[in-house]
PDB file of C-alpha atoms in Angstrom:
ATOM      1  CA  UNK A   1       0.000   0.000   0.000  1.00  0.00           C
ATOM      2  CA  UNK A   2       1.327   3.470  -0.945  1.00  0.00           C
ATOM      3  CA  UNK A   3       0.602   6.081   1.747  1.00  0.00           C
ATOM      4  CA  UNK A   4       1.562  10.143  -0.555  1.00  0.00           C
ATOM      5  CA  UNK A   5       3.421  12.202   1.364  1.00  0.00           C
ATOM      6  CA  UNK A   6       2.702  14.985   3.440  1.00  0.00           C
ATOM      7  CA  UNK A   7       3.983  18.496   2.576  1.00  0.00           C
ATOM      8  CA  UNK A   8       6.710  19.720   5.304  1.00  0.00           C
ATOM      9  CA  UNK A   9       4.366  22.782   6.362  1.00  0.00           C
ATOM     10  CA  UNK A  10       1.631  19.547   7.263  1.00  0.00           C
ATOM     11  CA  UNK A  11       4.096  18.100   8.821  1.00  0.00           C
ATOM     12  CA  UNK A  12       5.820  20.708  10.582  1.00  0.00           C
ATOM     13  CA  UNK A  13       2.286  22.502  11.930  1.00  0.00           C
ATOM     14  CA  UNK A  14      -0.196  19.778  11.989  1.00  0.00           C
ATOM     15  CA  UNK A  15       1.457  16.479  11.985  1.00  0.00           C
ATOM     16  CA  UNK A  16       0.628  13.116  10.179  1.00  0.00           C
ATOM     17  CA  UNK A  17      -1.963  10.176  10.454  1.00  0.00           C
ATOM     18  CA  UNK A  18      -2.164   7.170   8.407  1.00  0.00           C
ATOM     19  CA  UNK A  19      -4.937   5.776  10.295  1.00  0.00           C
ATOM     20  CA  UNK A  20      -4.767   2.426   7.811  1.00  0.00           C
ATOM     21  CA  UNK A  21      -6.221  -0.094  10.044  1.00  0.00           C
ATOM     22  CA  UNK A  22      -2.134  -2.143  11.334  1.00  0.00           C
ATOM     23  CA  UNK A  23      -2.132  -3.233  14.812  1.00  0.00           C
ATOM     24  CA  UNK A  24       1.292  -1.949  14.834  1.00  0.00           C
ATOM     25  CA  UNK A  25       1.262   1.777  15.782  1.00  0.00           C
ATOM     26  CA  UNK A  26       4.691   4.295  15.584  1.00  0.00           C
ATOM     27  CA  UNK A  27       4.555   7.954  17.015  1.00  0.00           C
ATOM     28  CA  UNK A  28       6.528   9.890  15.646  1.00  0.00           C
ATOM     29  CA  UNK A  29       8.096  13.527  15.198  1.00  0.00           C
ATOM     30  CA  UNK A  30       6.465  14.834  11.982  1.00  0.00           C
ATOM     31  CA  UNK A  31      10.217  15.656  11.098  1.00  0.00           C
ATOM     32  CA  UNK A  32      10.837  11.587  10.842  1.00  0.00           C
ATOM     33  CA  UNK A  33       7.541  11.060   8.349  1.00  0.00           C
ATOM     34  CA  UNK A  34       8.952  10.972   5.430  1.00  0.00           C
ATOM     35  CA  UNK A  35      12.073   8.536   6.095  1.00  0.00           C
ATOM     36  CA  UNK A  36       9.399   6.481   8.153  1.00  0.00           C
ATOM     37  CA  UNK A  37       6.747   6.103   5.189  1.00  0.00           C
ATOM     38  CA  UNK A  38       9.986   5.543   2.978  1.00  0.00           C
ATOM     39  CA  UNK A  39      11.036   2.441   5.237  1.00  0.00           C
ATOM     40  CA  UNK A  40       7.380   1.009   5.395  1.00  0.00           C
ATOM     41  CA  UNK A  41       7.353   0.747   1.829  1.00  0.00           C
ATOM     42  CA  UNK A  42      10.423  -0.664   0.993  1.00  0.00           C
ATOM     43  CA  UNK A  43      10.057  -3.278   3.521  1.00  0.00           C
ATOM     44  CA  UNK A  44       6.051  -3.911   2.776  1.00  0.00           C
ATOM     45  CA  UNK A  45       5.280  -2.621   6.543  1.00  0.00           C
ATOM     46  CA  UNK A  46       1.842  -2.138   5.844  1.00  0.00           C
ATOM     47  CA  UNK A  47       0.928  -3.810   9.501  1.00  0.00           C
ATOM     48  CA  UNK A  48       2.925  -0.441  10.859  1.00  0.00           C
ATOM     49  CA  UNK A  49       0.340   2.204  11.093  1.00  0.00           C
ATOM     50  CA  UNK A  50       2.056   6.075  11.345  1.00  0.00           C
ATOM     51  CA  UNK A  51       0.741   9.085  13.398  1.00  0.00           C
ATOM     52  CA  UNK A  52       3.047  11.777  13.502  1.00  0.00           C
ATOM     53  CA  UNK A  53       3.080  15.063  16.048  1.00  0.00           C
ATOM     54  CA  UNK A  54       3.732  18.609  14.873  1.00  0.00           C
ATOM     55  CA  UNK A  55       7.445  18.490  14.205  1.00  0.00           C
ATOM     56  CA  UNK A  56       7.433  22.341  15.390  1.00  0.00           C
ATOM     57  CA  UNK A  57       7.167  20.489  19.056  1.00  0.00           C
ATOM     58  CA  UNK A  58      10.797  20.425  19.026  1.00  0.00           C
ATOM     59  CA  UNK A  59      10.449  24.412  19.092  1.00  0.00           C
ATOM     60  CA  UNK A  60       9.278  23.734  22.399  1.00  0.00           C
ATOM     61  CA  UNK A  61      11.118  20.331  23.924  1.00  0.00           C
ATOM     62  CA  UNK A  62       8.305  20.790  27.306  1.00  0.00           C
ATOM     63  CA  UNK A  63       5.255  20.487  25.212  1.00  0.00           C
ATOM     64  CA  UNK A  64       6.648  16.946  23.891  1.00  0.00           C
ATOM     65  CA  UNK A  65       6.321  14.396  25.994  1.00  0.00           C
ATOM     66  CA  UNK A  66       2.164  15.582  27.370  1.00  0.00           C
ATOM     67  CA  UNK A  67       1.777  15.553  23.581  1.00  0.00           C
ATOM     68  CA  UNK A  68       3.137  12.088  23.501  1.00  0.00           C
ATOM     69  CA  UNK A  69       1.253  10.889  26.230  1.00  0.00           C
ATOM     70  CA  UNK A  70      -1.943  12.020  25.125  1.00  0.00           C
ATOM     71  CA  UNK A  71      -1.447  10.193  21.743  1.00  0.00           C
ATOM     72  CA  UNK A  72      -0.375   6.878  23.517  1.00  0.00           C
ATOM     73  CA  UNK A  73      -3.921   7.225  25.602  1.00  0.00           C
ATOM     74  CA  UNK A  74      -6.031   8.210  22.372  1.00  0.00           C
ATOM     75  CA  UNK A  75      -4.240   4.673  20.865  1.00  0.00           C
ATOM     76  CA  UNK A  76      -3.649   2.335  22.988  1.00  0.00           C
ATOM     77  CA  UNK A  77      -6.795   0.747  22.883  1.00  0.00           C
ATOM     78  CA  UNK A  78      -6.529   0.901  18.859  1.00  0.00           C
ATOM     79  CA  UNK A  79      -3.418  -1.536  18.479  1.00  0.00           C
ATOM     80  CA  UNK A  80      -1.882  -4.303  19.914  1.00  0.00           C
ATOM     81  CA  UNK A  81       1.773  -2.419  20.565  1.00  0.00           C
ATOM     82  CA  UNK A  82       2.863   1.275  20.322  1.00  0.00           C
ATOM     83  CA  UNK A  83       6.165   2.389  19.549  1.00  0.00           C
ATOM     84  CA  UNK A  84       7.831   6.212  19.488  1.00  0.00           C
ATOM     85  CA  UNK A  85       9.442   7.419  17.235  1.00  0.00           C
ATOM     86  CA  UNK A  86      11.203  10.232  19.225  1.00  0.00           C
ATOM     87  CA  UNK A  87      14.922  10.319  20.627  1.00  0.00           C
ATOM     88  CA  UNK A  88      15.007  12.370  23.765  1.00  0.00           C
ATOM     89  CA  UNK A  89      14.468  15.857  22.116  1.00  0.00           C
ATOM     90  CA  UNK A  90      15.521  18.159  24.728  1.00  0.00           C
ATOM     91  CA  UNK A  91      12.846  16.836  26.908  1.00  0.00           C
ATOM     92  CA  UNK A  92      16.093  16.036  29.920  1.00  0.00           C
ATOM     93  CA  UNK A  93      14.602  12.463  30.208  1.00  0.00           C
ATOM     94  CA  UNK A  94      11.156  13.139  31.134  1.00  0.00           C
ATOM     95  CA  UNK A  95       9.655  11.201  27.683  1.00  0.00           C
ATOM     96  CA  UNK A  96      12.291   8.050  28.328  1.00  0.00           C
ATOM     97  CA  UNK A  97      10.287   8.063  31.729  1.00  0.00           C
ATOM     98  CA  UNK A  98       7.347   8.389  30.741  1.00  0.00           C
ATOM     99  CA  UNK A  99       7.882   6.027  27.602  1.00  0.00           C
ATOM    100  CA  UNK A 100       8.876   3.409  30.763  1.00  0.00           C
ATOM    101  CA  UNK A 101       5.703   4.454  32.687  1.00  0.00           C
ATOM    102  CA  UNK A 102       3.117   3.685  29.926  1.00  0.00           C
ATOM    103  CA  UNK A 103       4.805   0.353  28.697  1.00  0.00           C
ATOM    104  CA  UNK A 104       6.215   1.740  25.467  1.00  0.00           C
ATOM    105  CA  UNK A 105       9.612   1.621  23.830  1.00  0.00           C
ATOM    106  CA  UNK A 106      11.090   4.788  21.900  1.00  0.00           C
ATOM    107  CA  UNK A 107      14.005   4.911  19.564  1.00  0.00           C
ATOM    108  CA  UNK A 108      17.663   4.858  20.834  1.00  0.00           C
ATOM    109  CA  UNK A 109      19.148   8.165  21.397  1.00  0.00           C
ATOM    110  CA  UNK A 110      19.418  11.692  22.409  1.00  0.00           C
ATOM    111  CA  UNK A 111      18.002  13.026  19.063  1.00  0.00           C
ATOM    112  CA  UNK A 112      17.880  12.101  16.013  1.00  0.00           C
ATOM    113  CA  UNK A 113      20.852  13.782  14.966  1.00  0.00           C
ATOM    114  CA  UNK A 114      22.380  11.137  16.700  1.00  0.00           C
ATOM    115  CA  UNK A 115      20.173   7.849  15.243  1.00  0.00           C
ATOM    116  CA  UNK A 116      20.631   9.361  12.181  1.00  0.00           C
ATOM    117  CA  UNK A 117      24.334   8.819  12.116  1.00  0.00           C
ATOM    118  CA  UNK A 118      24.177   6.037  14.501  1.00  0.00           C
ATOM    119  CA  UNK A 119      24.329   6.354  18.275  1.00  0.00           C
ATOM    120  CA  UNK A 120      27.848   4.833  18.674  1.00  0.00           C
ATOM    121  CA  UNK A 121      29.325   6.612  16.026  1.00  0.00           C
ATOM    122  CA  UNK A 122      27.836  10.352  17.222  1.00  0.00           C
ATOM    123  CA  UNK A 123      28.948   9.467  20.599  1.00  0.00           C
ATOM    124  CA  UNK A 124      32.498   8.992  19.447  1.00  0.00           C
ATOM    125  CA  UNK A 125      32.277  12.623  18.069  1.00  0.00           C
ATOM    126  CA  UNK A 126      31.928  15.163  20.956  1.00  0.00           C
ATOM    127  CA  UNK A 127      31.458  18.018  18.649  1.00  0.00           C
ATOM    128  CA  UNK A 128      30.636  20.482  20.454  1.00  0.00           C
ATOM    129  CA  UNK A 129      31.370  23.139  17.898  1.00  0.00           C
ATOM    130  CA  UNK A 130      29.024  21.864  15.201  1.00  0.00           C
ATOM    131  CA  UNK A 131      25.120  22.763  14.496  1.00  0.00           C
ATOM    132  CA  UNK A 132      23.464  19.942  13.012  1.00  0.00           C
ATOM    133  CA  UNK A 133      20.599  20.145  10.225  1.00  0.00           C
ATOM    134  CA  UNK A 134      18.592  17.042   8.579  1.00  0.00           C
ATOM    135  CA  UNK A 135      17.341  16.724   5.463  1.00  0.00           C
ATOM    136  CA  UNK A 136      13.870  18.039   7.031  1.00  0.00           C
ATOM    137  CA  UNK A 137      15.430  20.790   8.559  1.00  0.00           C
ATOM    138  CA  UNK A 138      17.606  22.002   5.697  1.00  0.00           C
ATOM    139  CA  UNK A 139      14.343  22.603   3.951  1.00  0.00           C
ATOM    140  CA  UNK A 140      12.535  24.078   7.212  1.00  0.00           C
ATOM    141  CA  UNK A 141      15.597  26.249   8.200  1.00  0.00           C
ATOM    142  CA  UNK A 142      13.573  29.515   8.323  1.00  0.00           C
ATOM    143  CA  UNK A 143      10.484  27.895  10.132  1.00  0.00           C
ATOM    144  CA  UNK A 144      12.942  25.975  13.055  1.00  0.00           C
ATOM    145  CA  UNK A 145      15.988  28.345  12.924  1.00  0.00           C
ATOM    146  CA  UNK A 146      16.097  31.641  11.570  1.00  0.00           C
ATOM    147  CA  UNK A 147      12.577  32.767  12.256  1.00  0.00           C
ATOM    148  CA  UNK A 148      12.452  31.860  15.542  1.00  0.00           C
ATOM    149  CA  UNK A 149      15.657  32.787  17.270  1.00  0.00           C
ATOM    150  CA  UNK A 150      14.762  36.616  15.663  1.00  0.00           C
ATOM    151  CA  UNK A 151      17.530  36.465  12.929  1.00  0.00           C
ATOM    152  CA  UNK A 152      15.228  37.217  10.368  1.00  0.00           C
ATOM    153  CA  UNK A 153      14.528  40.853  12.028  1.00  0.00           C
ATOM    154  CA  UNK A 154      17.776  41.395  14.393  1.00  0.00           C
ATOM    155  CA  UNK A 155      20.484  39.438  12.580  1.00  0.00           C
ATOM    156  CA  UNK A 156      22.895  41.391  15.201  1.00  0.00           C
ATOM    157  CA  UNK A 157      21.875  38.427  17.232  1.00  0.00           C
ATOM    158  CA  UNK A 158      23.745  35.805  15.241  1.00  0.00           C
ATOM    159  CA  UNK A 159      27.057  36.036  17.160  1.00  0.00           C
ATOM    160  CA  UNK A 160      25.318  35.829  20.170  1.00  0.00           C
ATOM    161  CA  UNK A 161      23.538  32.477  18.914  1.00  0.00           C
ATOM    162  CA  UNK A 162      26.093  30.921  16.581  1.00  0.00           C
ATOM    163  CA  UNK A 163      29.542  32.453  17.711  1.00  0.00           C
ATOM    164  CA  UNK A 164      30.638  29.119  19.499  1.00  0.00           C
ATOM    165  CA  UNK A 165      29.831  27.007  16.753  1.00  0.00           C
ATOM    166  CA  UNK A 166      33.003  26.575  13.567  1.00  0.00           C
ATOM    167  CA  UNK A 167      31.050  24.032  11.199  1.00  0.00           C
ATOM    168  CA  UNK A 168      27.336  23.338  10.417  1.00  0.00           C
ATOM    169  CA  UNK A 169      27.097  19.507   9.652  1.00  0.00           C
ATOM    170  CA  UNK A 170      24.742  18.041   7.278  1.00  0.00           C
ATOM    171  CA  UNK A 171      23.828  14.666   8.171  1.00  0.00           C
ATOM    172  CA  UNK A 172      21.905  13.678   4.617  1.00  0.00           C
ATOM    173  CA  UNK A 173      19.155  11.013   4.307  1.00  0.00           C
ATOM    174  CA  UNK A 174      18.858  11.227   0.982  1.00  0.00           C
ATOM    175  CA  UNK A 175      21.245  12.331  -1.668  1.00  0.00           C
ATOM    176  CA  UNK A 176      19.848  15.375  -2.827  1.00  0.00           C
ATOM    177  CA  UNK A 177      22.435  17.959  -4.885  1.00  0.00           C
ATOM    178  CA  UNK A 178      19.775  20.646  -4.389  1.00  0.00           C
ATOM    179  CA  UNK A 179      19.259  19.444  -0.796  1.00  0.00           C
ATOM    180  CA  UNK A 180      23.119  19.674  -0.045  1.00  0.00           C
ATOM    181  CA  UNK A 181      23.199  23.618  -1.708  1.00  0.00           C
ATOM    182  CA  UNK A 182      20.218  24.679   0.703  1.00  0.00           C
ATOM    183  CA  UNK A 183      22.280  22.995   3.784  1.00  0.00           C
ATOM    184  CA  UNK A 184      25.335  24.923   2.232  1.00  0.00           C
ATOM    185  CA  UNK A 185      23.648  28.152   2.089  1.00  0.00           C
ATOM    186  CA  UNK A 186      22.117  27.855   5.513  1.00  0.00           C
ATOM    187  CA  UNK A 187      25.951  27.352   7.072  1.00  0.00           C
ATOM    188  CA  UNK A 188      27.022  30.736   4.366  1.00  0.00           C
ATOM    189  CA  UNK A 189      24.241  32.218   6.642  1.00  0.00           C
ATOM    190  CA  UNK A 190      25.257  31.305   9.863  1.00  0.00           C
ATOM    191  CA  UNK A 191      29.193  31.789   9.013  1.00  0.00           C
ATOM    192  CA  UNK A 192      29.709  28.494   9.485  1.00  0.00           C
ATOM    193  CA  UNK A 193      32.515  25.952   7.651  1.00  0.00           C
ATOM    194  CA  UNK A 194      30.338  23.333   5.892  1.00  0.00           C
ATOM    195  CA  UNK A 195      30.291  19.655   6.005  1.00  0.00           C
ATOM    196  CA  UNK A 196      27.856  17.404   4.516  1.00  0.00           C
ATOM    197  CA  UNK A 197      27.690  13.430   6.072  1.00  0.00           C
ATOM    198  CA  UNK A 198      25.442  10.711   3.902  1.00  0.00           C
ATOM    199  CA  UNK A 199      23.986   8.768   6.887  1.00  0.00           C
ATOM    200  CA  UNK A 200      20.916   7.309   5.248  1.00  0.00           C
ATOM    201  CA  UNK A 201      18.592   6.399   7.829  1.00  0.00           C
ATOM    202  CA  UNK A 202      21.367   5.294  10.338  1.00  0.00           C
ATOM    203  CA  UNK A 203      20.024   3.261  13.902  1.00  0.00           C
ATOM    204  CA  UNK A 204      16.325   4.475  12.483  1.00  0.00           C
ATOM    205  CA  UNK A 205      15.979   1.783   9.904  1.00  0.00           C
ATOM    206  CA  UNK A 206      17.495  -1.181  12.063  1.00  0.00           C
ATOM    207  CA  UNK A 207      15.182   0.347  15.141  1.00  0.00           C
ATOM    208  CA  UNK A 208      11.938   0.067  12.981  1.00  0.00           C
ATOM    209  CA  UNK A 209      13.074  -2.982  11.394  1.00  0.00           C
ATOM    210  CA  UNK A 210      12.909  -4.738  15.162  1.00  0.00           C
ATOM    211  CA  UNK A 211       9.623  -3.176  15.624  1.00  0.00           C
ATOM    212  CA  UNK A 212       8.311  -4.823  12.881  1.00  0.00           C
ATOM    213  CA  UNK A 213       8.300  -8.151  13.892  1.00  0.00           C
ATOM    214  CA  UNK A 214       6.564  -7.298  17.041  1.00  0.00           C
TER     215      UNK A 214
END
C-alpha cells in the first residue's frame, strides 16, 4: 500500500496520520515522516500504522512528551503495541520516563541527529562546535531556525547564537544535490565551515526494522 506524502508545512504545523487499520502503531516527530513512510514501503510494513506530532514540538522540547502521552492514551486501545518514534528531544529524560511508565519503547538516542548517524558513532564525536541540520530541517531552516531565534529581524543576534559554533554539519538522508546547496547556504548564513555526512537512515531503519516483527 502506498501512503503520498505529506507536505513539510503539514508536517511541521499539523502532523501526520495514516490511520490504515495495522495493529502496529509508531509515534513519531512529523520531522521523521517521510524517512518512516519511505522504510514502510520498501520493507512492505503495511501492519505499521504512522501518526506523527507537529514536528514544530521540538520548538518547544516541554510540550513533547504531554503531547506524547496524550497520543499513547487516544491509541492504545486501537493496536496491539505502540512504539515512538522520538529520541530524547531536549525533553532532559522526562519522555524516556514516561515512555517506561506507559509500557512503550522509543528509539535509541538523544536526538535524532544522533540515530541518524548512529548512536555509537555520534557518541564517538563530541562536537561540540558543530550545528546539526537534517534533510527536514535544511528545507525548514527559516520555520525551526532563523525565524524563531529573531535572525530574520535582528540578525545582530547571530554572534550571540552561533559564535561558538566553527562548522554546520549536514547529516543527509537522501542524496539530494539541491538538498546539499540549501544545507550549504544555511551554514554561508550562519558563518559556518560546511560539512555534509550521507547517513541514510542510520540506527532508524534497524530500530523500525525490530519493531516490525513485534
Amino acid at each position: 500500500m502506498t501512503t503520498a506524502t505529506p507536505d513539510d508545512t503539514q508536517l511541521r504545523d499539523e502532523g501526520f496520520d495514516t490511520a490504515s487499520g495495522g495493529r502496529v502503531l509508531l509515534i513519531a516527530c512529523g520531522a521523521l515522516a517521510r524517512e518512516i513512510l519511505d522504510l514502510k514501503a520498501r520493507n512492505g510494513w503495511d501492519h505499521m500504522d504512522l501518526r506523527c506530532l507537529p514536528a514544530i514540538l521540538h520548538n518547544h522540547p516541554e510540550k513533547i512528551t504531554p503531547a506524547v502521552r496524550e497520543a499513547v492514551a487516544k491509541a492504545e486501545s486501537d493496536y496491539a503495541r505502540i512504539f515512538v518514534v522520538y529520541g530524547d528531544c531536549g525533553t532532559g529524560g522526562q519522555l524516556e520516563t514516561a515512555c517506561a511508565e506507559m509500557g512503550v519503547e522509543m528509539v535509541p538516542g538523544p536526538h535524532c541527529y544522533s540515530f541518524f548517524e548512529g548512536n555509537a558513532e555520534f557518541a564517538t564525536r563530541d562536537e561540540i562546535t558543530a550545528f546539526y541540520l537534517t534533510d527536514f530541517l535544511a528545507r525548514q531552516f527559516d520555520a525551526f531556525v532563523w525565524k524563531p531565534l529573531g535572525l530574520d529581524r535582528h540578525p545582530e543576534l547571530l554572534e550571540m547564537y552561533f559564535g561558538h559554533y566553527e562548522k554546520l554539519v549536514y547529516l543527509a538522508q537522501t542524496d539530494d544535490p539541491d538538498l546539499t546547496e540549501t544545507a550549504r547556504a544555511c551554514a554561508d548564513r550562519l558563518g559556518l565551515a560546511f560539512e555534509r555526512r550521507a547517513t541514510g537512515y542510520g540506527d532508524l531503519g534497524a530500530t523500525l526494522k525490530n519493531w516490525a516483527r513485534a
